[in-house]
Short mmCIF file of C-alpha atoms in Angstrom, two decimals:
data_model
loop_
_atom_site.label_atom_id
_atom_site.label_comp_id
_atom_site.label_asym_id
_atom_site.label_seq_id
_atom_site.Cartn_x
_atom_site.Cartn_y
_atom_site.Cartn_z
CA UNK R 229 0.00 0.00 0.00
CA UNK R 230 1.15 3.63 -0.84
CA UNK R 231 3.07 5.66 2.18
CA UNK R 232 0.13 8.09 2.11
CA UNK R 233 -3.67 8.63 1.65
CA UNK R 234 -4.45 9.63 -2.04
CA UNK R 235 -5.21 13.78 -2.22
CA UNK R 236 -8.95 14.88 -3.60
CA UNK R 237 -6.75 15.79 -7.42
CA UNK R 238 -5.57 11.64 -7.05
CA UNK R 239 -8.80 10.73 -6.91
CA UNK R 240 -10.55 13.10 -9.37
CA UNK R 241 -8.06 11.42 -12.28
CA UNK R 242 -9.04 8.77 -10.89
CA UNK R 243 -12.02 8.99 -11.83
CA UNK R 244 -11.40 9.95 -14.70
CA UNK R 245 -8.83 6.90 -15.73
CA UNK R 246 -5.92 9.02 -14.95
CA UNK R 247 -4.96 8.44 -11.63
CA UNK R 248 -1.96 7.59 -10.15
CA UNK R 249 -0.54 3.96 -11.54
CA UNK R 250 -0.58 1.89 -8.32
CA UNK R 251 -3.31 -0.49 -6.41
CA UNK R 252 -3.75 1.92 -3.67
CA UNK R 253 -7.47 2.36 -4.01
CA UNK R 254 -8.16 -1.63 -4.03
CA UNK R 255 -5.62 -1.60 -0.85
CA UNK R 256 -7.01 1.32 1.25
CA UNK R 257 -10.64 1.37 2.47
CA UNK R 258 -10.79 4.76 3.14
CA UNK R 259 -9.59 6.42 -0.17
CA UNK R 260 -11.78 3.65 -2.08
CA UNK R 261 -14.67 5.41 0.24
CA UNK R 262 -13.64 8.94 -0.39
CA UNK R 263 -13.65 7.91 -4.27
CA UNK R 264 -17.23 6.33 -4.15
CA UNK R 265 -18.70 9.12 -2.64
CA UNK R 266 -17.32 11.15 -5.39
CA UNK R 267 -18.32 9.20 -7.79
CA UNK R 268 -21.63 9.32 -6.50
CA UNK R 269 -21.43 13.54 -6.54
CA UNK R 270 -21.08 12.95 -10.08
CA UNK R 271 -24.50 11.46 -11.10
CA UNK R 272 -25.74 14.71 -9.82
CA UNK R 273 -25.04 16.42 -12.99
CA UNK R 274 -24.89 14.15 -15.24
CA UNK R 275 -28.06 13.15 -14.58
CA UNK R 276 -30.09 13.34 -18.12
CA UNK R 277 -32.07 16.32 -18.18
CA UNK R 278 -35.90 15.79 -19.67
CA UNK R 279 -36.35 16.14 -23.59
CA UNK R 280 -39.66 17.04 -24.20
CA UNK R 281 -41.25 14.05 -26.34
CA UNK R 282 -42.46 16.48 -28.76
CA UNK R 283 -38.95 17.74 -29.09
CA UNK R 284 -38.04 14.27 -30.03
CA UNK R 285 -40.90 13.55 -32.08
CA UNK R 286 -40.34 16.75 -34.34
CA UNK R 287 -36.80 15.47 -35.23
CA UNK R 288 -37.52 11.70 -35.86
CA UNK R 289 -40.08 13.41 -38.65
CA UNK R 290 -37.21 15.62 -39.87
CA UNK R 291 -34.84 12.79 -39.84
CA UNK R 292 -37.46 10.60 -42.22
CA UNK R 293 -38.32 13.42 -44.56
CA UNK R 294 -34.36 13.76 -45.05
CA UNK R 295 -34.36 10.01 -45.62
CA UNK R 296 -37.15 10.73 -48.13
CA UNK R 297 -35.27 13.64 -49.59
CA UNK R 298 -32.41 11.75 -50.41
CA UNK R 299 -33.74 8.88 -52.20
CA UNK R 300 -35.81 11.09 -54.09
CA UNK R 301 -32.94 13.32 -54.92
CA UNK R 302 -31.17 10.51 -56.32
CA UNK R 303 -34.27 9.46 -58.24
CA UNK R 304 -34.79 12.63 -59.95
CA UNK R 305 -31.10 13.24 -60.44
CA UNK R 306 -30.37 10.10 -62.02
CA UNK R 307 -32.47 11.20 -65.30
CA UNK R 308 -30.95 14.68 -65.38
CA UNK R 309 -27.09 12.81 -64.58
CA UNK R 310 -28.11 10.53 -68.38
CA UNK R 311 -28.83 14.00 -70.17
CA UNK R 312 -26.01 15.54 -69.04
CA UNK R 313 -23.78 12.62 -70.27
CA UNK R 314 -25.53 12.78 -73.59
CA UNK R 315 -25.01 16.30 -74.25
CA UNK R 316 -20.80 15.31 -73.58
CA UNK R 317 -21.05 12.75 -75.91
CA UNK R 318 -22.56 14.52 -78.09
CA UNK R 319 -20.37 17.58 -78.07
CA UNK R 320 -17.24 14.95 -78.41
CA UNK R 321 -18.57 13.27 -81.38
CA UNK R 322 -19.84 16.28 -83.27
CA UNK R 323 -17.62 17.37 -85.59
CA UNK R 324 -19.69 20.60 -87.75
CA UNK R 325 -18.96 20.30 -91.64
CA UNK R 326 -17.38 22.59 -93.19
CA UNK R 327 -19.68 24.56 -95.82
CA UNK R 328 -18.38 24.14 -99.02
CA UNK R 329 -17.58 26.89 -101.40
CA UNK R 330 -20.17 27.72 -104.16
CA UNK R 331 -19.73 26.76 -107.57
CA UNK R 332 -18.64 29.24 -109.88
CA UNK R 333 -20.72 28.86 -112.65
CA UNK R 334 -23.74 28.64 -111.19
CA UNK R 335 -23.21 32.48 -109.88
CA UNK R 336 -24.02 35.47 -111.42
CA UNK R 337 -20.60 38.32 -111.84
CA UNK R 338 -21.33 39.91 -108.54
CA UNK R 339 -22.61 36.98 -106.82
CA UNK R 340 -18.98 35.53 -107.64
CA UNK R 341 -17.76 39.06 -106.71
CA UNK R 342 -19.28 39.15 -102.74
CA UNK R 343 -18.05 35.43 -102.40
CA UNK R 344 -15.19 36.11 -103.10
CA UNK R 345 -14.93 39.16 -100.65
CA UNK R 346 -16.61 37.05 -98.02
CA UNK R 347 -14.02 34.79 -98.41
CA UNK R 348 -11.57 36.69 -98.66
CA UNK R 349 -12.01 37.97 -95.25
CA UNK R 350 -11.35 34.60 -93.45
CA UNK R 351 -7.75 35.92 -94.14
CA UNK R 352 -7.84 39.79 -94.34
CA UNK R 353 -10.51 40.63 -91.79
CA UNK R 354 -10.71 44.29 -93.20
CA UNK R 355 -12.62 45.37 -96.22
CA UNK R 356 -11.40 46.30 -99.26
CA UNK R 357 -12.79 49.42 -99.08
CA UNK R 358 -10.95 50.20 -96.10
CA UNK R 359 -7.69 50.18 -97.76
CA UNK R 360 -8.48 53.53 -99.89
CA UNK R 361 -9.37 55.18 -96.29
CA UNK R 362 -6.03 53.89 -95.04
CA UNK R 363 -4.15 55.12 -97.92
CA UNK R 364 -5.10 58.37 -96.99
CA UNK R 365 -3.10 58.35 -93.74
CA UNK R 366 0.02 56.39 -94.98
CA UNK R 367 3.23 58.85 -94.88
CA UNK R 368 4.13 59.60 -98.22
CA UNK A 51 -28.16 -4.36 -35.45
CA UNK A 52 -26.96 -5.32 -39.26
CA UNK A 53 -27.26 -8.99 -39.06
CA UNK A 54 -30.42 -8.08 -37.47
CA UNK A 55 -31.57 -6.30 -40.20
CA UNK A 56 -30.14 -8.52 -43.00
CA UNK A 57 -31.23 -11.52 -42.28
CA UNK A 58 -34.63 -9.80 -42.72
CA UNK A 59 -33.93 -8.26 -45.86
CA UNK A 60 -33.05 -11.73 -47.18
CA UNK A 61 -36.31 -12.91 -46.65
CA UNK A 62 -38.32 -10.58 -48.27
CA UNK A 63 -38.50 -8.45 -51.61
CA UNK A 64 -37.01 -4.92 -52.36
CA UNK A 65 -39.55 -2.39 -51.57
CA UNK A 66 -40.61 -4.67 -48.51
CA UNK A 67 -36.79 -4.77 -47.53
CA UNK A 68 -36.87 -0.70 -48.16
CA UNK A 69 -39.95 -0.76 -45.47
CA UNK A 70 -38.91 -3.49 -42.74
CA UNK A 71 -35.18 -1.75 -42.80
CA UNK A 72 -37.06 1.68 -42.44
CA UNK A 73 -38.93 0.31 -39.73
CA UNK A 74 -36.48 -1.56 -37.40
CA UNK A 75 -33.85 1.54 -38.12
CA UNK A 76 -37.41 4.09 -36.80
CA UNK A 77 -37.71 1.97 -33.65
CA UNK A 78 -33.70 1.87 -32.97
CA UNK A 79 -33.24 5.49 -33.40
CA UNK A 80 -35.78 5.90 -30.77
CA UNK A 81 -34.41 3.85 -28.32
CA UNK A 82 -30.95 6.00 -29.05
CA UNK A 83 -32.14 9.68 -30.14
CA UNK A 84 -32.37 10.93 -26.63
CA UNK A 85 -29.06 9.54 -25.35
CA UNK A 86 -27.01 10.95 -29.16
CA UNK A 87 -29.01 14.38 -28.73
CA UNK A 88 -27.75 15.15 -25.47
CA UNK A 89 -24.56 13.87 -26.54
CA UNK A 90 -23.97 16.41 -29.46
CA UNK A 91 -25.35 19.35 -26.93
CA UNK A 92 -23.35 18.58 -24.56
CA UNK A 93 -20.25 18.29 -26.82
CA UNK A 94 -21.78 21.54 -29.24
CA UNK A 95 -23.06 23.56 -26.07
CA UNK A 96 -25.42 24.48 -28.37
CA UNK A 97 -29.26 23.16 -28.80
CA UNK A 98 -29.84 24.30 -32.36
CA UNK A 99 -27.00 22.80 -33.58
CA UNK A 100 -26.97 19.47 -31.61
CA UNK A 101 -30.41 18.74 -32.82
CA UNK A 102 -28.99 19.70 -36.90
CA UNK A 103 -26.06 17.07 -35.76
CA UNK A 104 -28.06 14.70 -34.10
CA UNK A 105 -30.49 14.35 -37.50
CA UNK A 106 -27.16 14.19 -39.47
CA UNK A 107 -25.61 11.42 -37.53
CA UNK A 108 -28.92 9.08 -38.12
CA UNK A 109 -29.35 9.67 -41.91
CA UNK A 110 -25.46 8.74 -41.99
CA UNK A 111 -26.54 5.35 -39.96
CA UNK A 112 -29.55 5.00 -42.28
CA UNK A 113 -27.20 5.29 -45.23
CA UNK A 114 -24.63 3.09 -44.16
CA UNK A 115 -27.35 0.24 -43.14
CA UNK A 116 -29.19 1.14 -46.38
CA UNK A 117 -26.38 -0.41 -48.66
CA UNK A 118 -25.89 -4.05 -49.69
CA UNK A 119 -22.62 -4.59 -48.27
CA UNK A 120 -23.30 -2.19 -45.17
CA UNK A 121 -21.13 -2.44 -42.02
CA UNK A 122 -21.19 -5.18 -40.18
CA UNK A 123 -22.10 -3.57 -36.80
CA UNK A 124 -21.19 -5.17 -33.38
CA UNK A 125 -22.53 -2.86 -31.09
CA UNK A 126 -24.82 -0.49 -32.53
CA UNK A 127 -24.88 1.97 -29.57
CA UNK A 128 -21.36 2.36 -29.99
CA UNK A 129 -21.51 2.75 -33.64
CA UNK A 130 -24.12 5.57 -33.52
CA UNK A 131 -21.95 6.73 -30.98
CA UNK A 132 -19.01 6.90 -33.25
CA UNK A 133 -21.34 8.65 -36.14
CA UNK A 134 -22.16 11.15 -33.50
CA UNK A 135 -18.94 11.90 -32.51
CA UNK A 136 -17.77 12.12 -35.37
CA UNK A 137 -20.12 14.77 -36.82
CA UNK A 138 -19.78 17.02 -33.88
CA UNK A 139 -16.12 16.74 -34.29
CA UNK A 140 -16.57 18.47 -37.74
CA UNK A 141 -18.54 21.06 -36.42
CA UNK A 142 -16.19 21.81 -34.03
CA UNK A 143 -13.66 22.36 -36.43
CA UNK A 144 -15.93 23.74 -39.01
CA UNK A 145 -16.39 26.63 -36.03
CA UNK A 146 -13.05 27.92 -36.27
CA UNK A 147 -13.63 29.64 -39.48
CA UNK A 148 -17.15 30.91 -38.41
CA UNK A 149 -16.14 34.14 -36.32
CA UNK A 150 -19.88 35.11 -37.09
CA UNK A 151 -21.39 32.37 -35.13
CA UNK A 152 -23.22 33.38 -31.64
CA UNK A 153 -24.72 30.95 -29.13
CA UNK A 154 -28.22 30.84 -29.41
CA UNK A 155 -29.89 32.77 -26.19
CA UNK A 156 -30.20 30.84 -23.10
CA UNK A 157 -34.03 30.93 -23.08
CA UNK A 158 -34.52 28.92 -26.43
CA UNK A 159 -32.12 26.22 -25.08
CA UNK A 160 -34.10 25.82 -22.21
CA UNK A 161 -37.40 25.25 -24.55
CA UNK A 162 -35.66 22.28 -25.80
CA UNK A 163 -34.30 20.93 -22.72
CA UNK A 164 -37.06 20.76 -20.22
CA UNK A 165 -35.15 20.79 -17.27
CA UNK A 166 -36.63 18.95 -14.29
CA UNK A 167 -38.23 21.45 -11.71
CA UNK A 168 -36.75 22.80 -8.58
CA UNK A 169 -39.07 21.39 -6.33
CA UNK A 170 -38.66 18.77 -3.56
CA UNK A 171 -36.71 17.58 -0.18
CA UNK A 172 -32.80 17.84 -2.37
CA UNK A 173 -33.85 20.87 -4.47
CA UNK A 174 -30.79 22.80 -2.96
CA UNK A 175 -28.74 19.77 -4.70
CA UNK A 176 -30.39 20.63 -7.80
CA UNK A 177 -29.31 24.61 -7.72
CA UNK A 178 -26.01 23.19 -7.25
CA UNK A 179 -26.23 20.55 -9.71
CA UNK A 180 -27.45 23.13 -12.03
CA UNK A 181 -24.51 25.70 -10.91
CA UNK A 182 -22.02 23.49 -11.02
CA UNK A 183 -23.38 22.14 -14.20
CA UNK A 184 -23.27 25.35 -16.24
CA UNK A 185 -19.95 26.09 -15.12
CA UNK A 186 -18.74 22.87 -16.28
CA UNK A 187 -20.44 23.33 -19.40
CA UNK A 188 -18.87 26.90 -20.08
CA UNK A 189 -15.57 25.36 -19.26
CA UNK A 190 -15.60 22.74 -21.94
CA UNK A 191 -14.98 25.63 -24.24
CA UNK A 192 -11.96 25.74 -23.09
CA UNK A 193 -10.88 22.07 -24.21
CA UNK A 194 -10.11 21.39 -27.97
CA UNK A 195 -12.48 19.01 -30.14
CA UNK A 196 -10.86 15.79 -29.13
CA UNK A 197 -10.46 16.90 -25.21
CA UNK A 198 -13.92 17.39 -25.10
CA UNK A 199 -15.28 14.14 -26.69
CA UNK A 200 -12.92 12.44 -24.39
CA UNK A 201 -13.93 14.45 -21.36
CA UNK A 202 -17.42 14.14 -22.46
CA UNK A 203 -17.76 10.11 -22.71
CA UNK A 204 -16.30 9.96 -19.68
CA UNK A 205 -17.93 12.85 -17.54
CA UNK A 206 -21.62 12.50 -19.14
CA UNK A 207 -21.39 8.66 -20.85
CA UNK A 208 -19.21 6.97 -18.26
CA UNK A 209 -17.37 5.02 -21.22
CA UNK A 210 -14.25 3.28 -19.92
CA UNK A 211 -10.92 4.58 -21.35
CA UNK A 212 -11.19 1.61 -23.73
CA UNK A 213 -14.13 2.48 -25.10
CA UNK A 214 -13.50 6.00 -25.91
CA UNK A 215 -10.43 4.40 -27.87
CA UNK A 216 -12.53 2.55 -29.78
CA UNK A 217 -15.23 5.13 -30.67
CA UNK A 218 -12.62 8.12 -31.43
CA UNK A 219 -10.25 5.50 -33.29
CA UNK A 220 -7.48 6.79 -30.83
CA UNK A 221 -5.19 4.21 -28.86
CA UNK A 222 -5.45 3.99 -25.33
CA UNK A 223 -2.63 5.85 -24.54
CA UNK A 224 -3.45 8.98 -26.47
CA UNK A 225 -6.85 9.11 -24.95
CA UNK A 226 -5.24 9.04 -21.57
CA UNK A 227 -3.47 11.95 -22.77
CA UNK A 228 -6.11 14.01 -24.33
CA UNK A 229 -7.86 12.76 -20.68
CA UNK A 230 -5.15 14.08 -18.44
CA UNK A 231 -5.09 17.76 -20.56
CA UNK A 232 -9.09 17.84 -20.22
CA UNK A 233 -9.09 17.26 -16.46
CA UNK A 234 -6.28 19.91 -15.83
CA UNK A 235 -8.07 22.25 -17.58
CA UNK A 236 -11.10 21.46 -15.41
CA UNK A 237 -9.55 21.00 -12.27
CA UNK A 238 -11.11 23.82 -10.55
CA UNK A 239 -15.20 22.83 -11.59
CA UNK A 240 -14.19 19.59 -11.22
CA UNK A 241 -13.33 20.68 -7.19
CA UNK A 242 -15.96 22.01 -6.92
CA UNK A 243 -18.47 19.45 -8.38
CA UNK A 244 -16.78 16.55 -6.29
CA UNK A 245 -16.03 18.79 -2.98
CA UNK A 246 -19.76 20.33 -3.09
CA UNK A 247 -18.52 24.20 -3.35
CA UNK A 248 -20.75 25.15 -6.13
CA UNK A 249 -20.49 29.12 -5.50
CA UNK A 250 -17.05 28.98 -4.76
CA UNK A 251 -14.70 29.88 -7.99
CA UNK A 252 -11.74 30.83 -6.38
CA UNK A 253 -8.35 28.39 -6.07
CA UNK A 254 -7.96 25.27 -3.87
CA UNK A 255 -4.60 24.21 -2.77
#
């Protein structure tokens, strides 16, 4: 048995699981008494307060609507999820065709004329009428 | 509470499973919803919030059981423990970043938690229960997450040191430590509470 009586600290770790490492509380009577009556102090506030029943019953319902939620929200996804992986596919396999260029002959002079300015754009962005406004401001 | 629950589901088919599983999982989470609620307030300090965690911690259970290869569960009270736990845990941290938050006033925790009247032969007991209580309480804010769900199992739960291993996924010896840090921290309320001094706040040699 230990030299001395454990102190009120010893046996609050004690209680806790912390206490000092030896057998002194199986060895001495009167600490082990000390430490029941603590123990017993304790149940005075841990004592579980009342939850109203209405309290309770409120959150069961909001616990099963969430249930309900959720396996509805993966319902209703699940369609929306298979569009979505459509429209992917879709945009990965598209490829958009390239117009091809009118015939010639089957376009009048100026027909062939605007084509050929429309086209001609792709590569020079600015129209040809531009060019004579430009020329105005080129240093001679 | 698994094996329970799938040896019915073998017997029966889906949308029946979907009901009985419903059913037996409705009449468990009554038998535990009072003990986890009080659990998450008294680790949130915070009614509003406990009940939000409390709801969270049984749809995870009901989502976990819910699967065909679910968990094989051992001790269910332990489990939902765990869940519980758990999920204050992340609130806990989560609160860190929310310098906004306030505790909710004192009179709409008390709505929820009908506290037992005053009345009677040991109603001085009570006052000091109460007192001692509430300072116990407000000092648990002064313990980080896992000090207080360690304190808390112990103080509130009565879990052995083993236990509260096993539901924080901690080993023993880390547990004792996070133990030893809570009840320093507490020493004083923890005086008081075990010498009767519930007034008193001052030190004790």
């Amino acid at each position: 048995m230990s030299p001395r009586h454990w102190t009120d600290d010893d046996l609050i770790n004690a209680i806790y699981g912390v206490g000092p490492g030896d057998r002194h509380l199986e060895e001495c009577a009167e600490c082990r008494s000390r430490w029941i009556a603590m123990r017993a102090r304790r149940t005075l506030v841990t004592a579980e307060p009342e939850v109203s029943n209405d309290f309770l019953a409120a959150q069961r319902r909001s616990i099963y609507q969430r249930i309900e939620r959720e396996g509805w929200r993966g319902r209703r996804l699940a369609p929306a999820f298979v569009a979505l992986l459509a429209l992917l596919l879709a945009l990965i396999v598209y490829r958009p065709a390239t117009a091809p260029a009118p015939s010639e002959d089957l376009l009048s002079p100026d027909a062939r004329q605007l084509t050929s300015d429309i086209y001609g754009m792709e590569d020079n962005p600015e129209p040809e009428a531009i060019q004579a406004i430009h020329a105005l401001f080129e240093p001679e | 509470m698994t094996g329970m629950m799938g040896e019915m589901a073998e017997r029966m088919p889906a949308s029946a499973e979907a009901g009985a599983l419903l059913r037996d999982f409705g009449s468990w989470m009554a038998s535990e919803q009072k003990r986890i609620f009080l659990l998450c307030q008294r680790m949130l300090q915070d009614a509003e919030e406990a009940d939000s965690a409390t709801q969270d911690a049984f749809l995870k259970a009901y989502q976990a059981l819910k699967k065909a290869n679910g968990p094989e569960v051992e001790d269910a009270s332990r489990w939902i423990t765990r869940i519980a736990v758990n999920t204050c845990l992340d609130r806990l941290r989560s609160r860190k970043w929310q310098f906004w938050r306030r505790r909710p006033a004192s009179e709409d925790e008390a709505a929820i938690l009908d506290l037992t009247p005053e009345t009677g032969p040991d109603a001085e007991e009570r006052i000091f229960a109460r007192q001692i209580g509430s300072r116990i309480a407000a000092a648990l804010n002064a313990l980080s997450a896992r000090q207080r769900a360690v304190f808390t199992l112990r103080h509130f739960e009565d879990r052995t040191l083993e236990e509260i291993a096993d539901i924080l996924k901690l080993d023993v010896g880390t547990v004792k430590a996070h133990m030893f840090r809570a009840v320093s921290k507490l020493r004083q309320e923890l005086r008081d509470l075990y010498s009767g001094r519930g007034e008193r706040k001052g030190g004790v040699a």
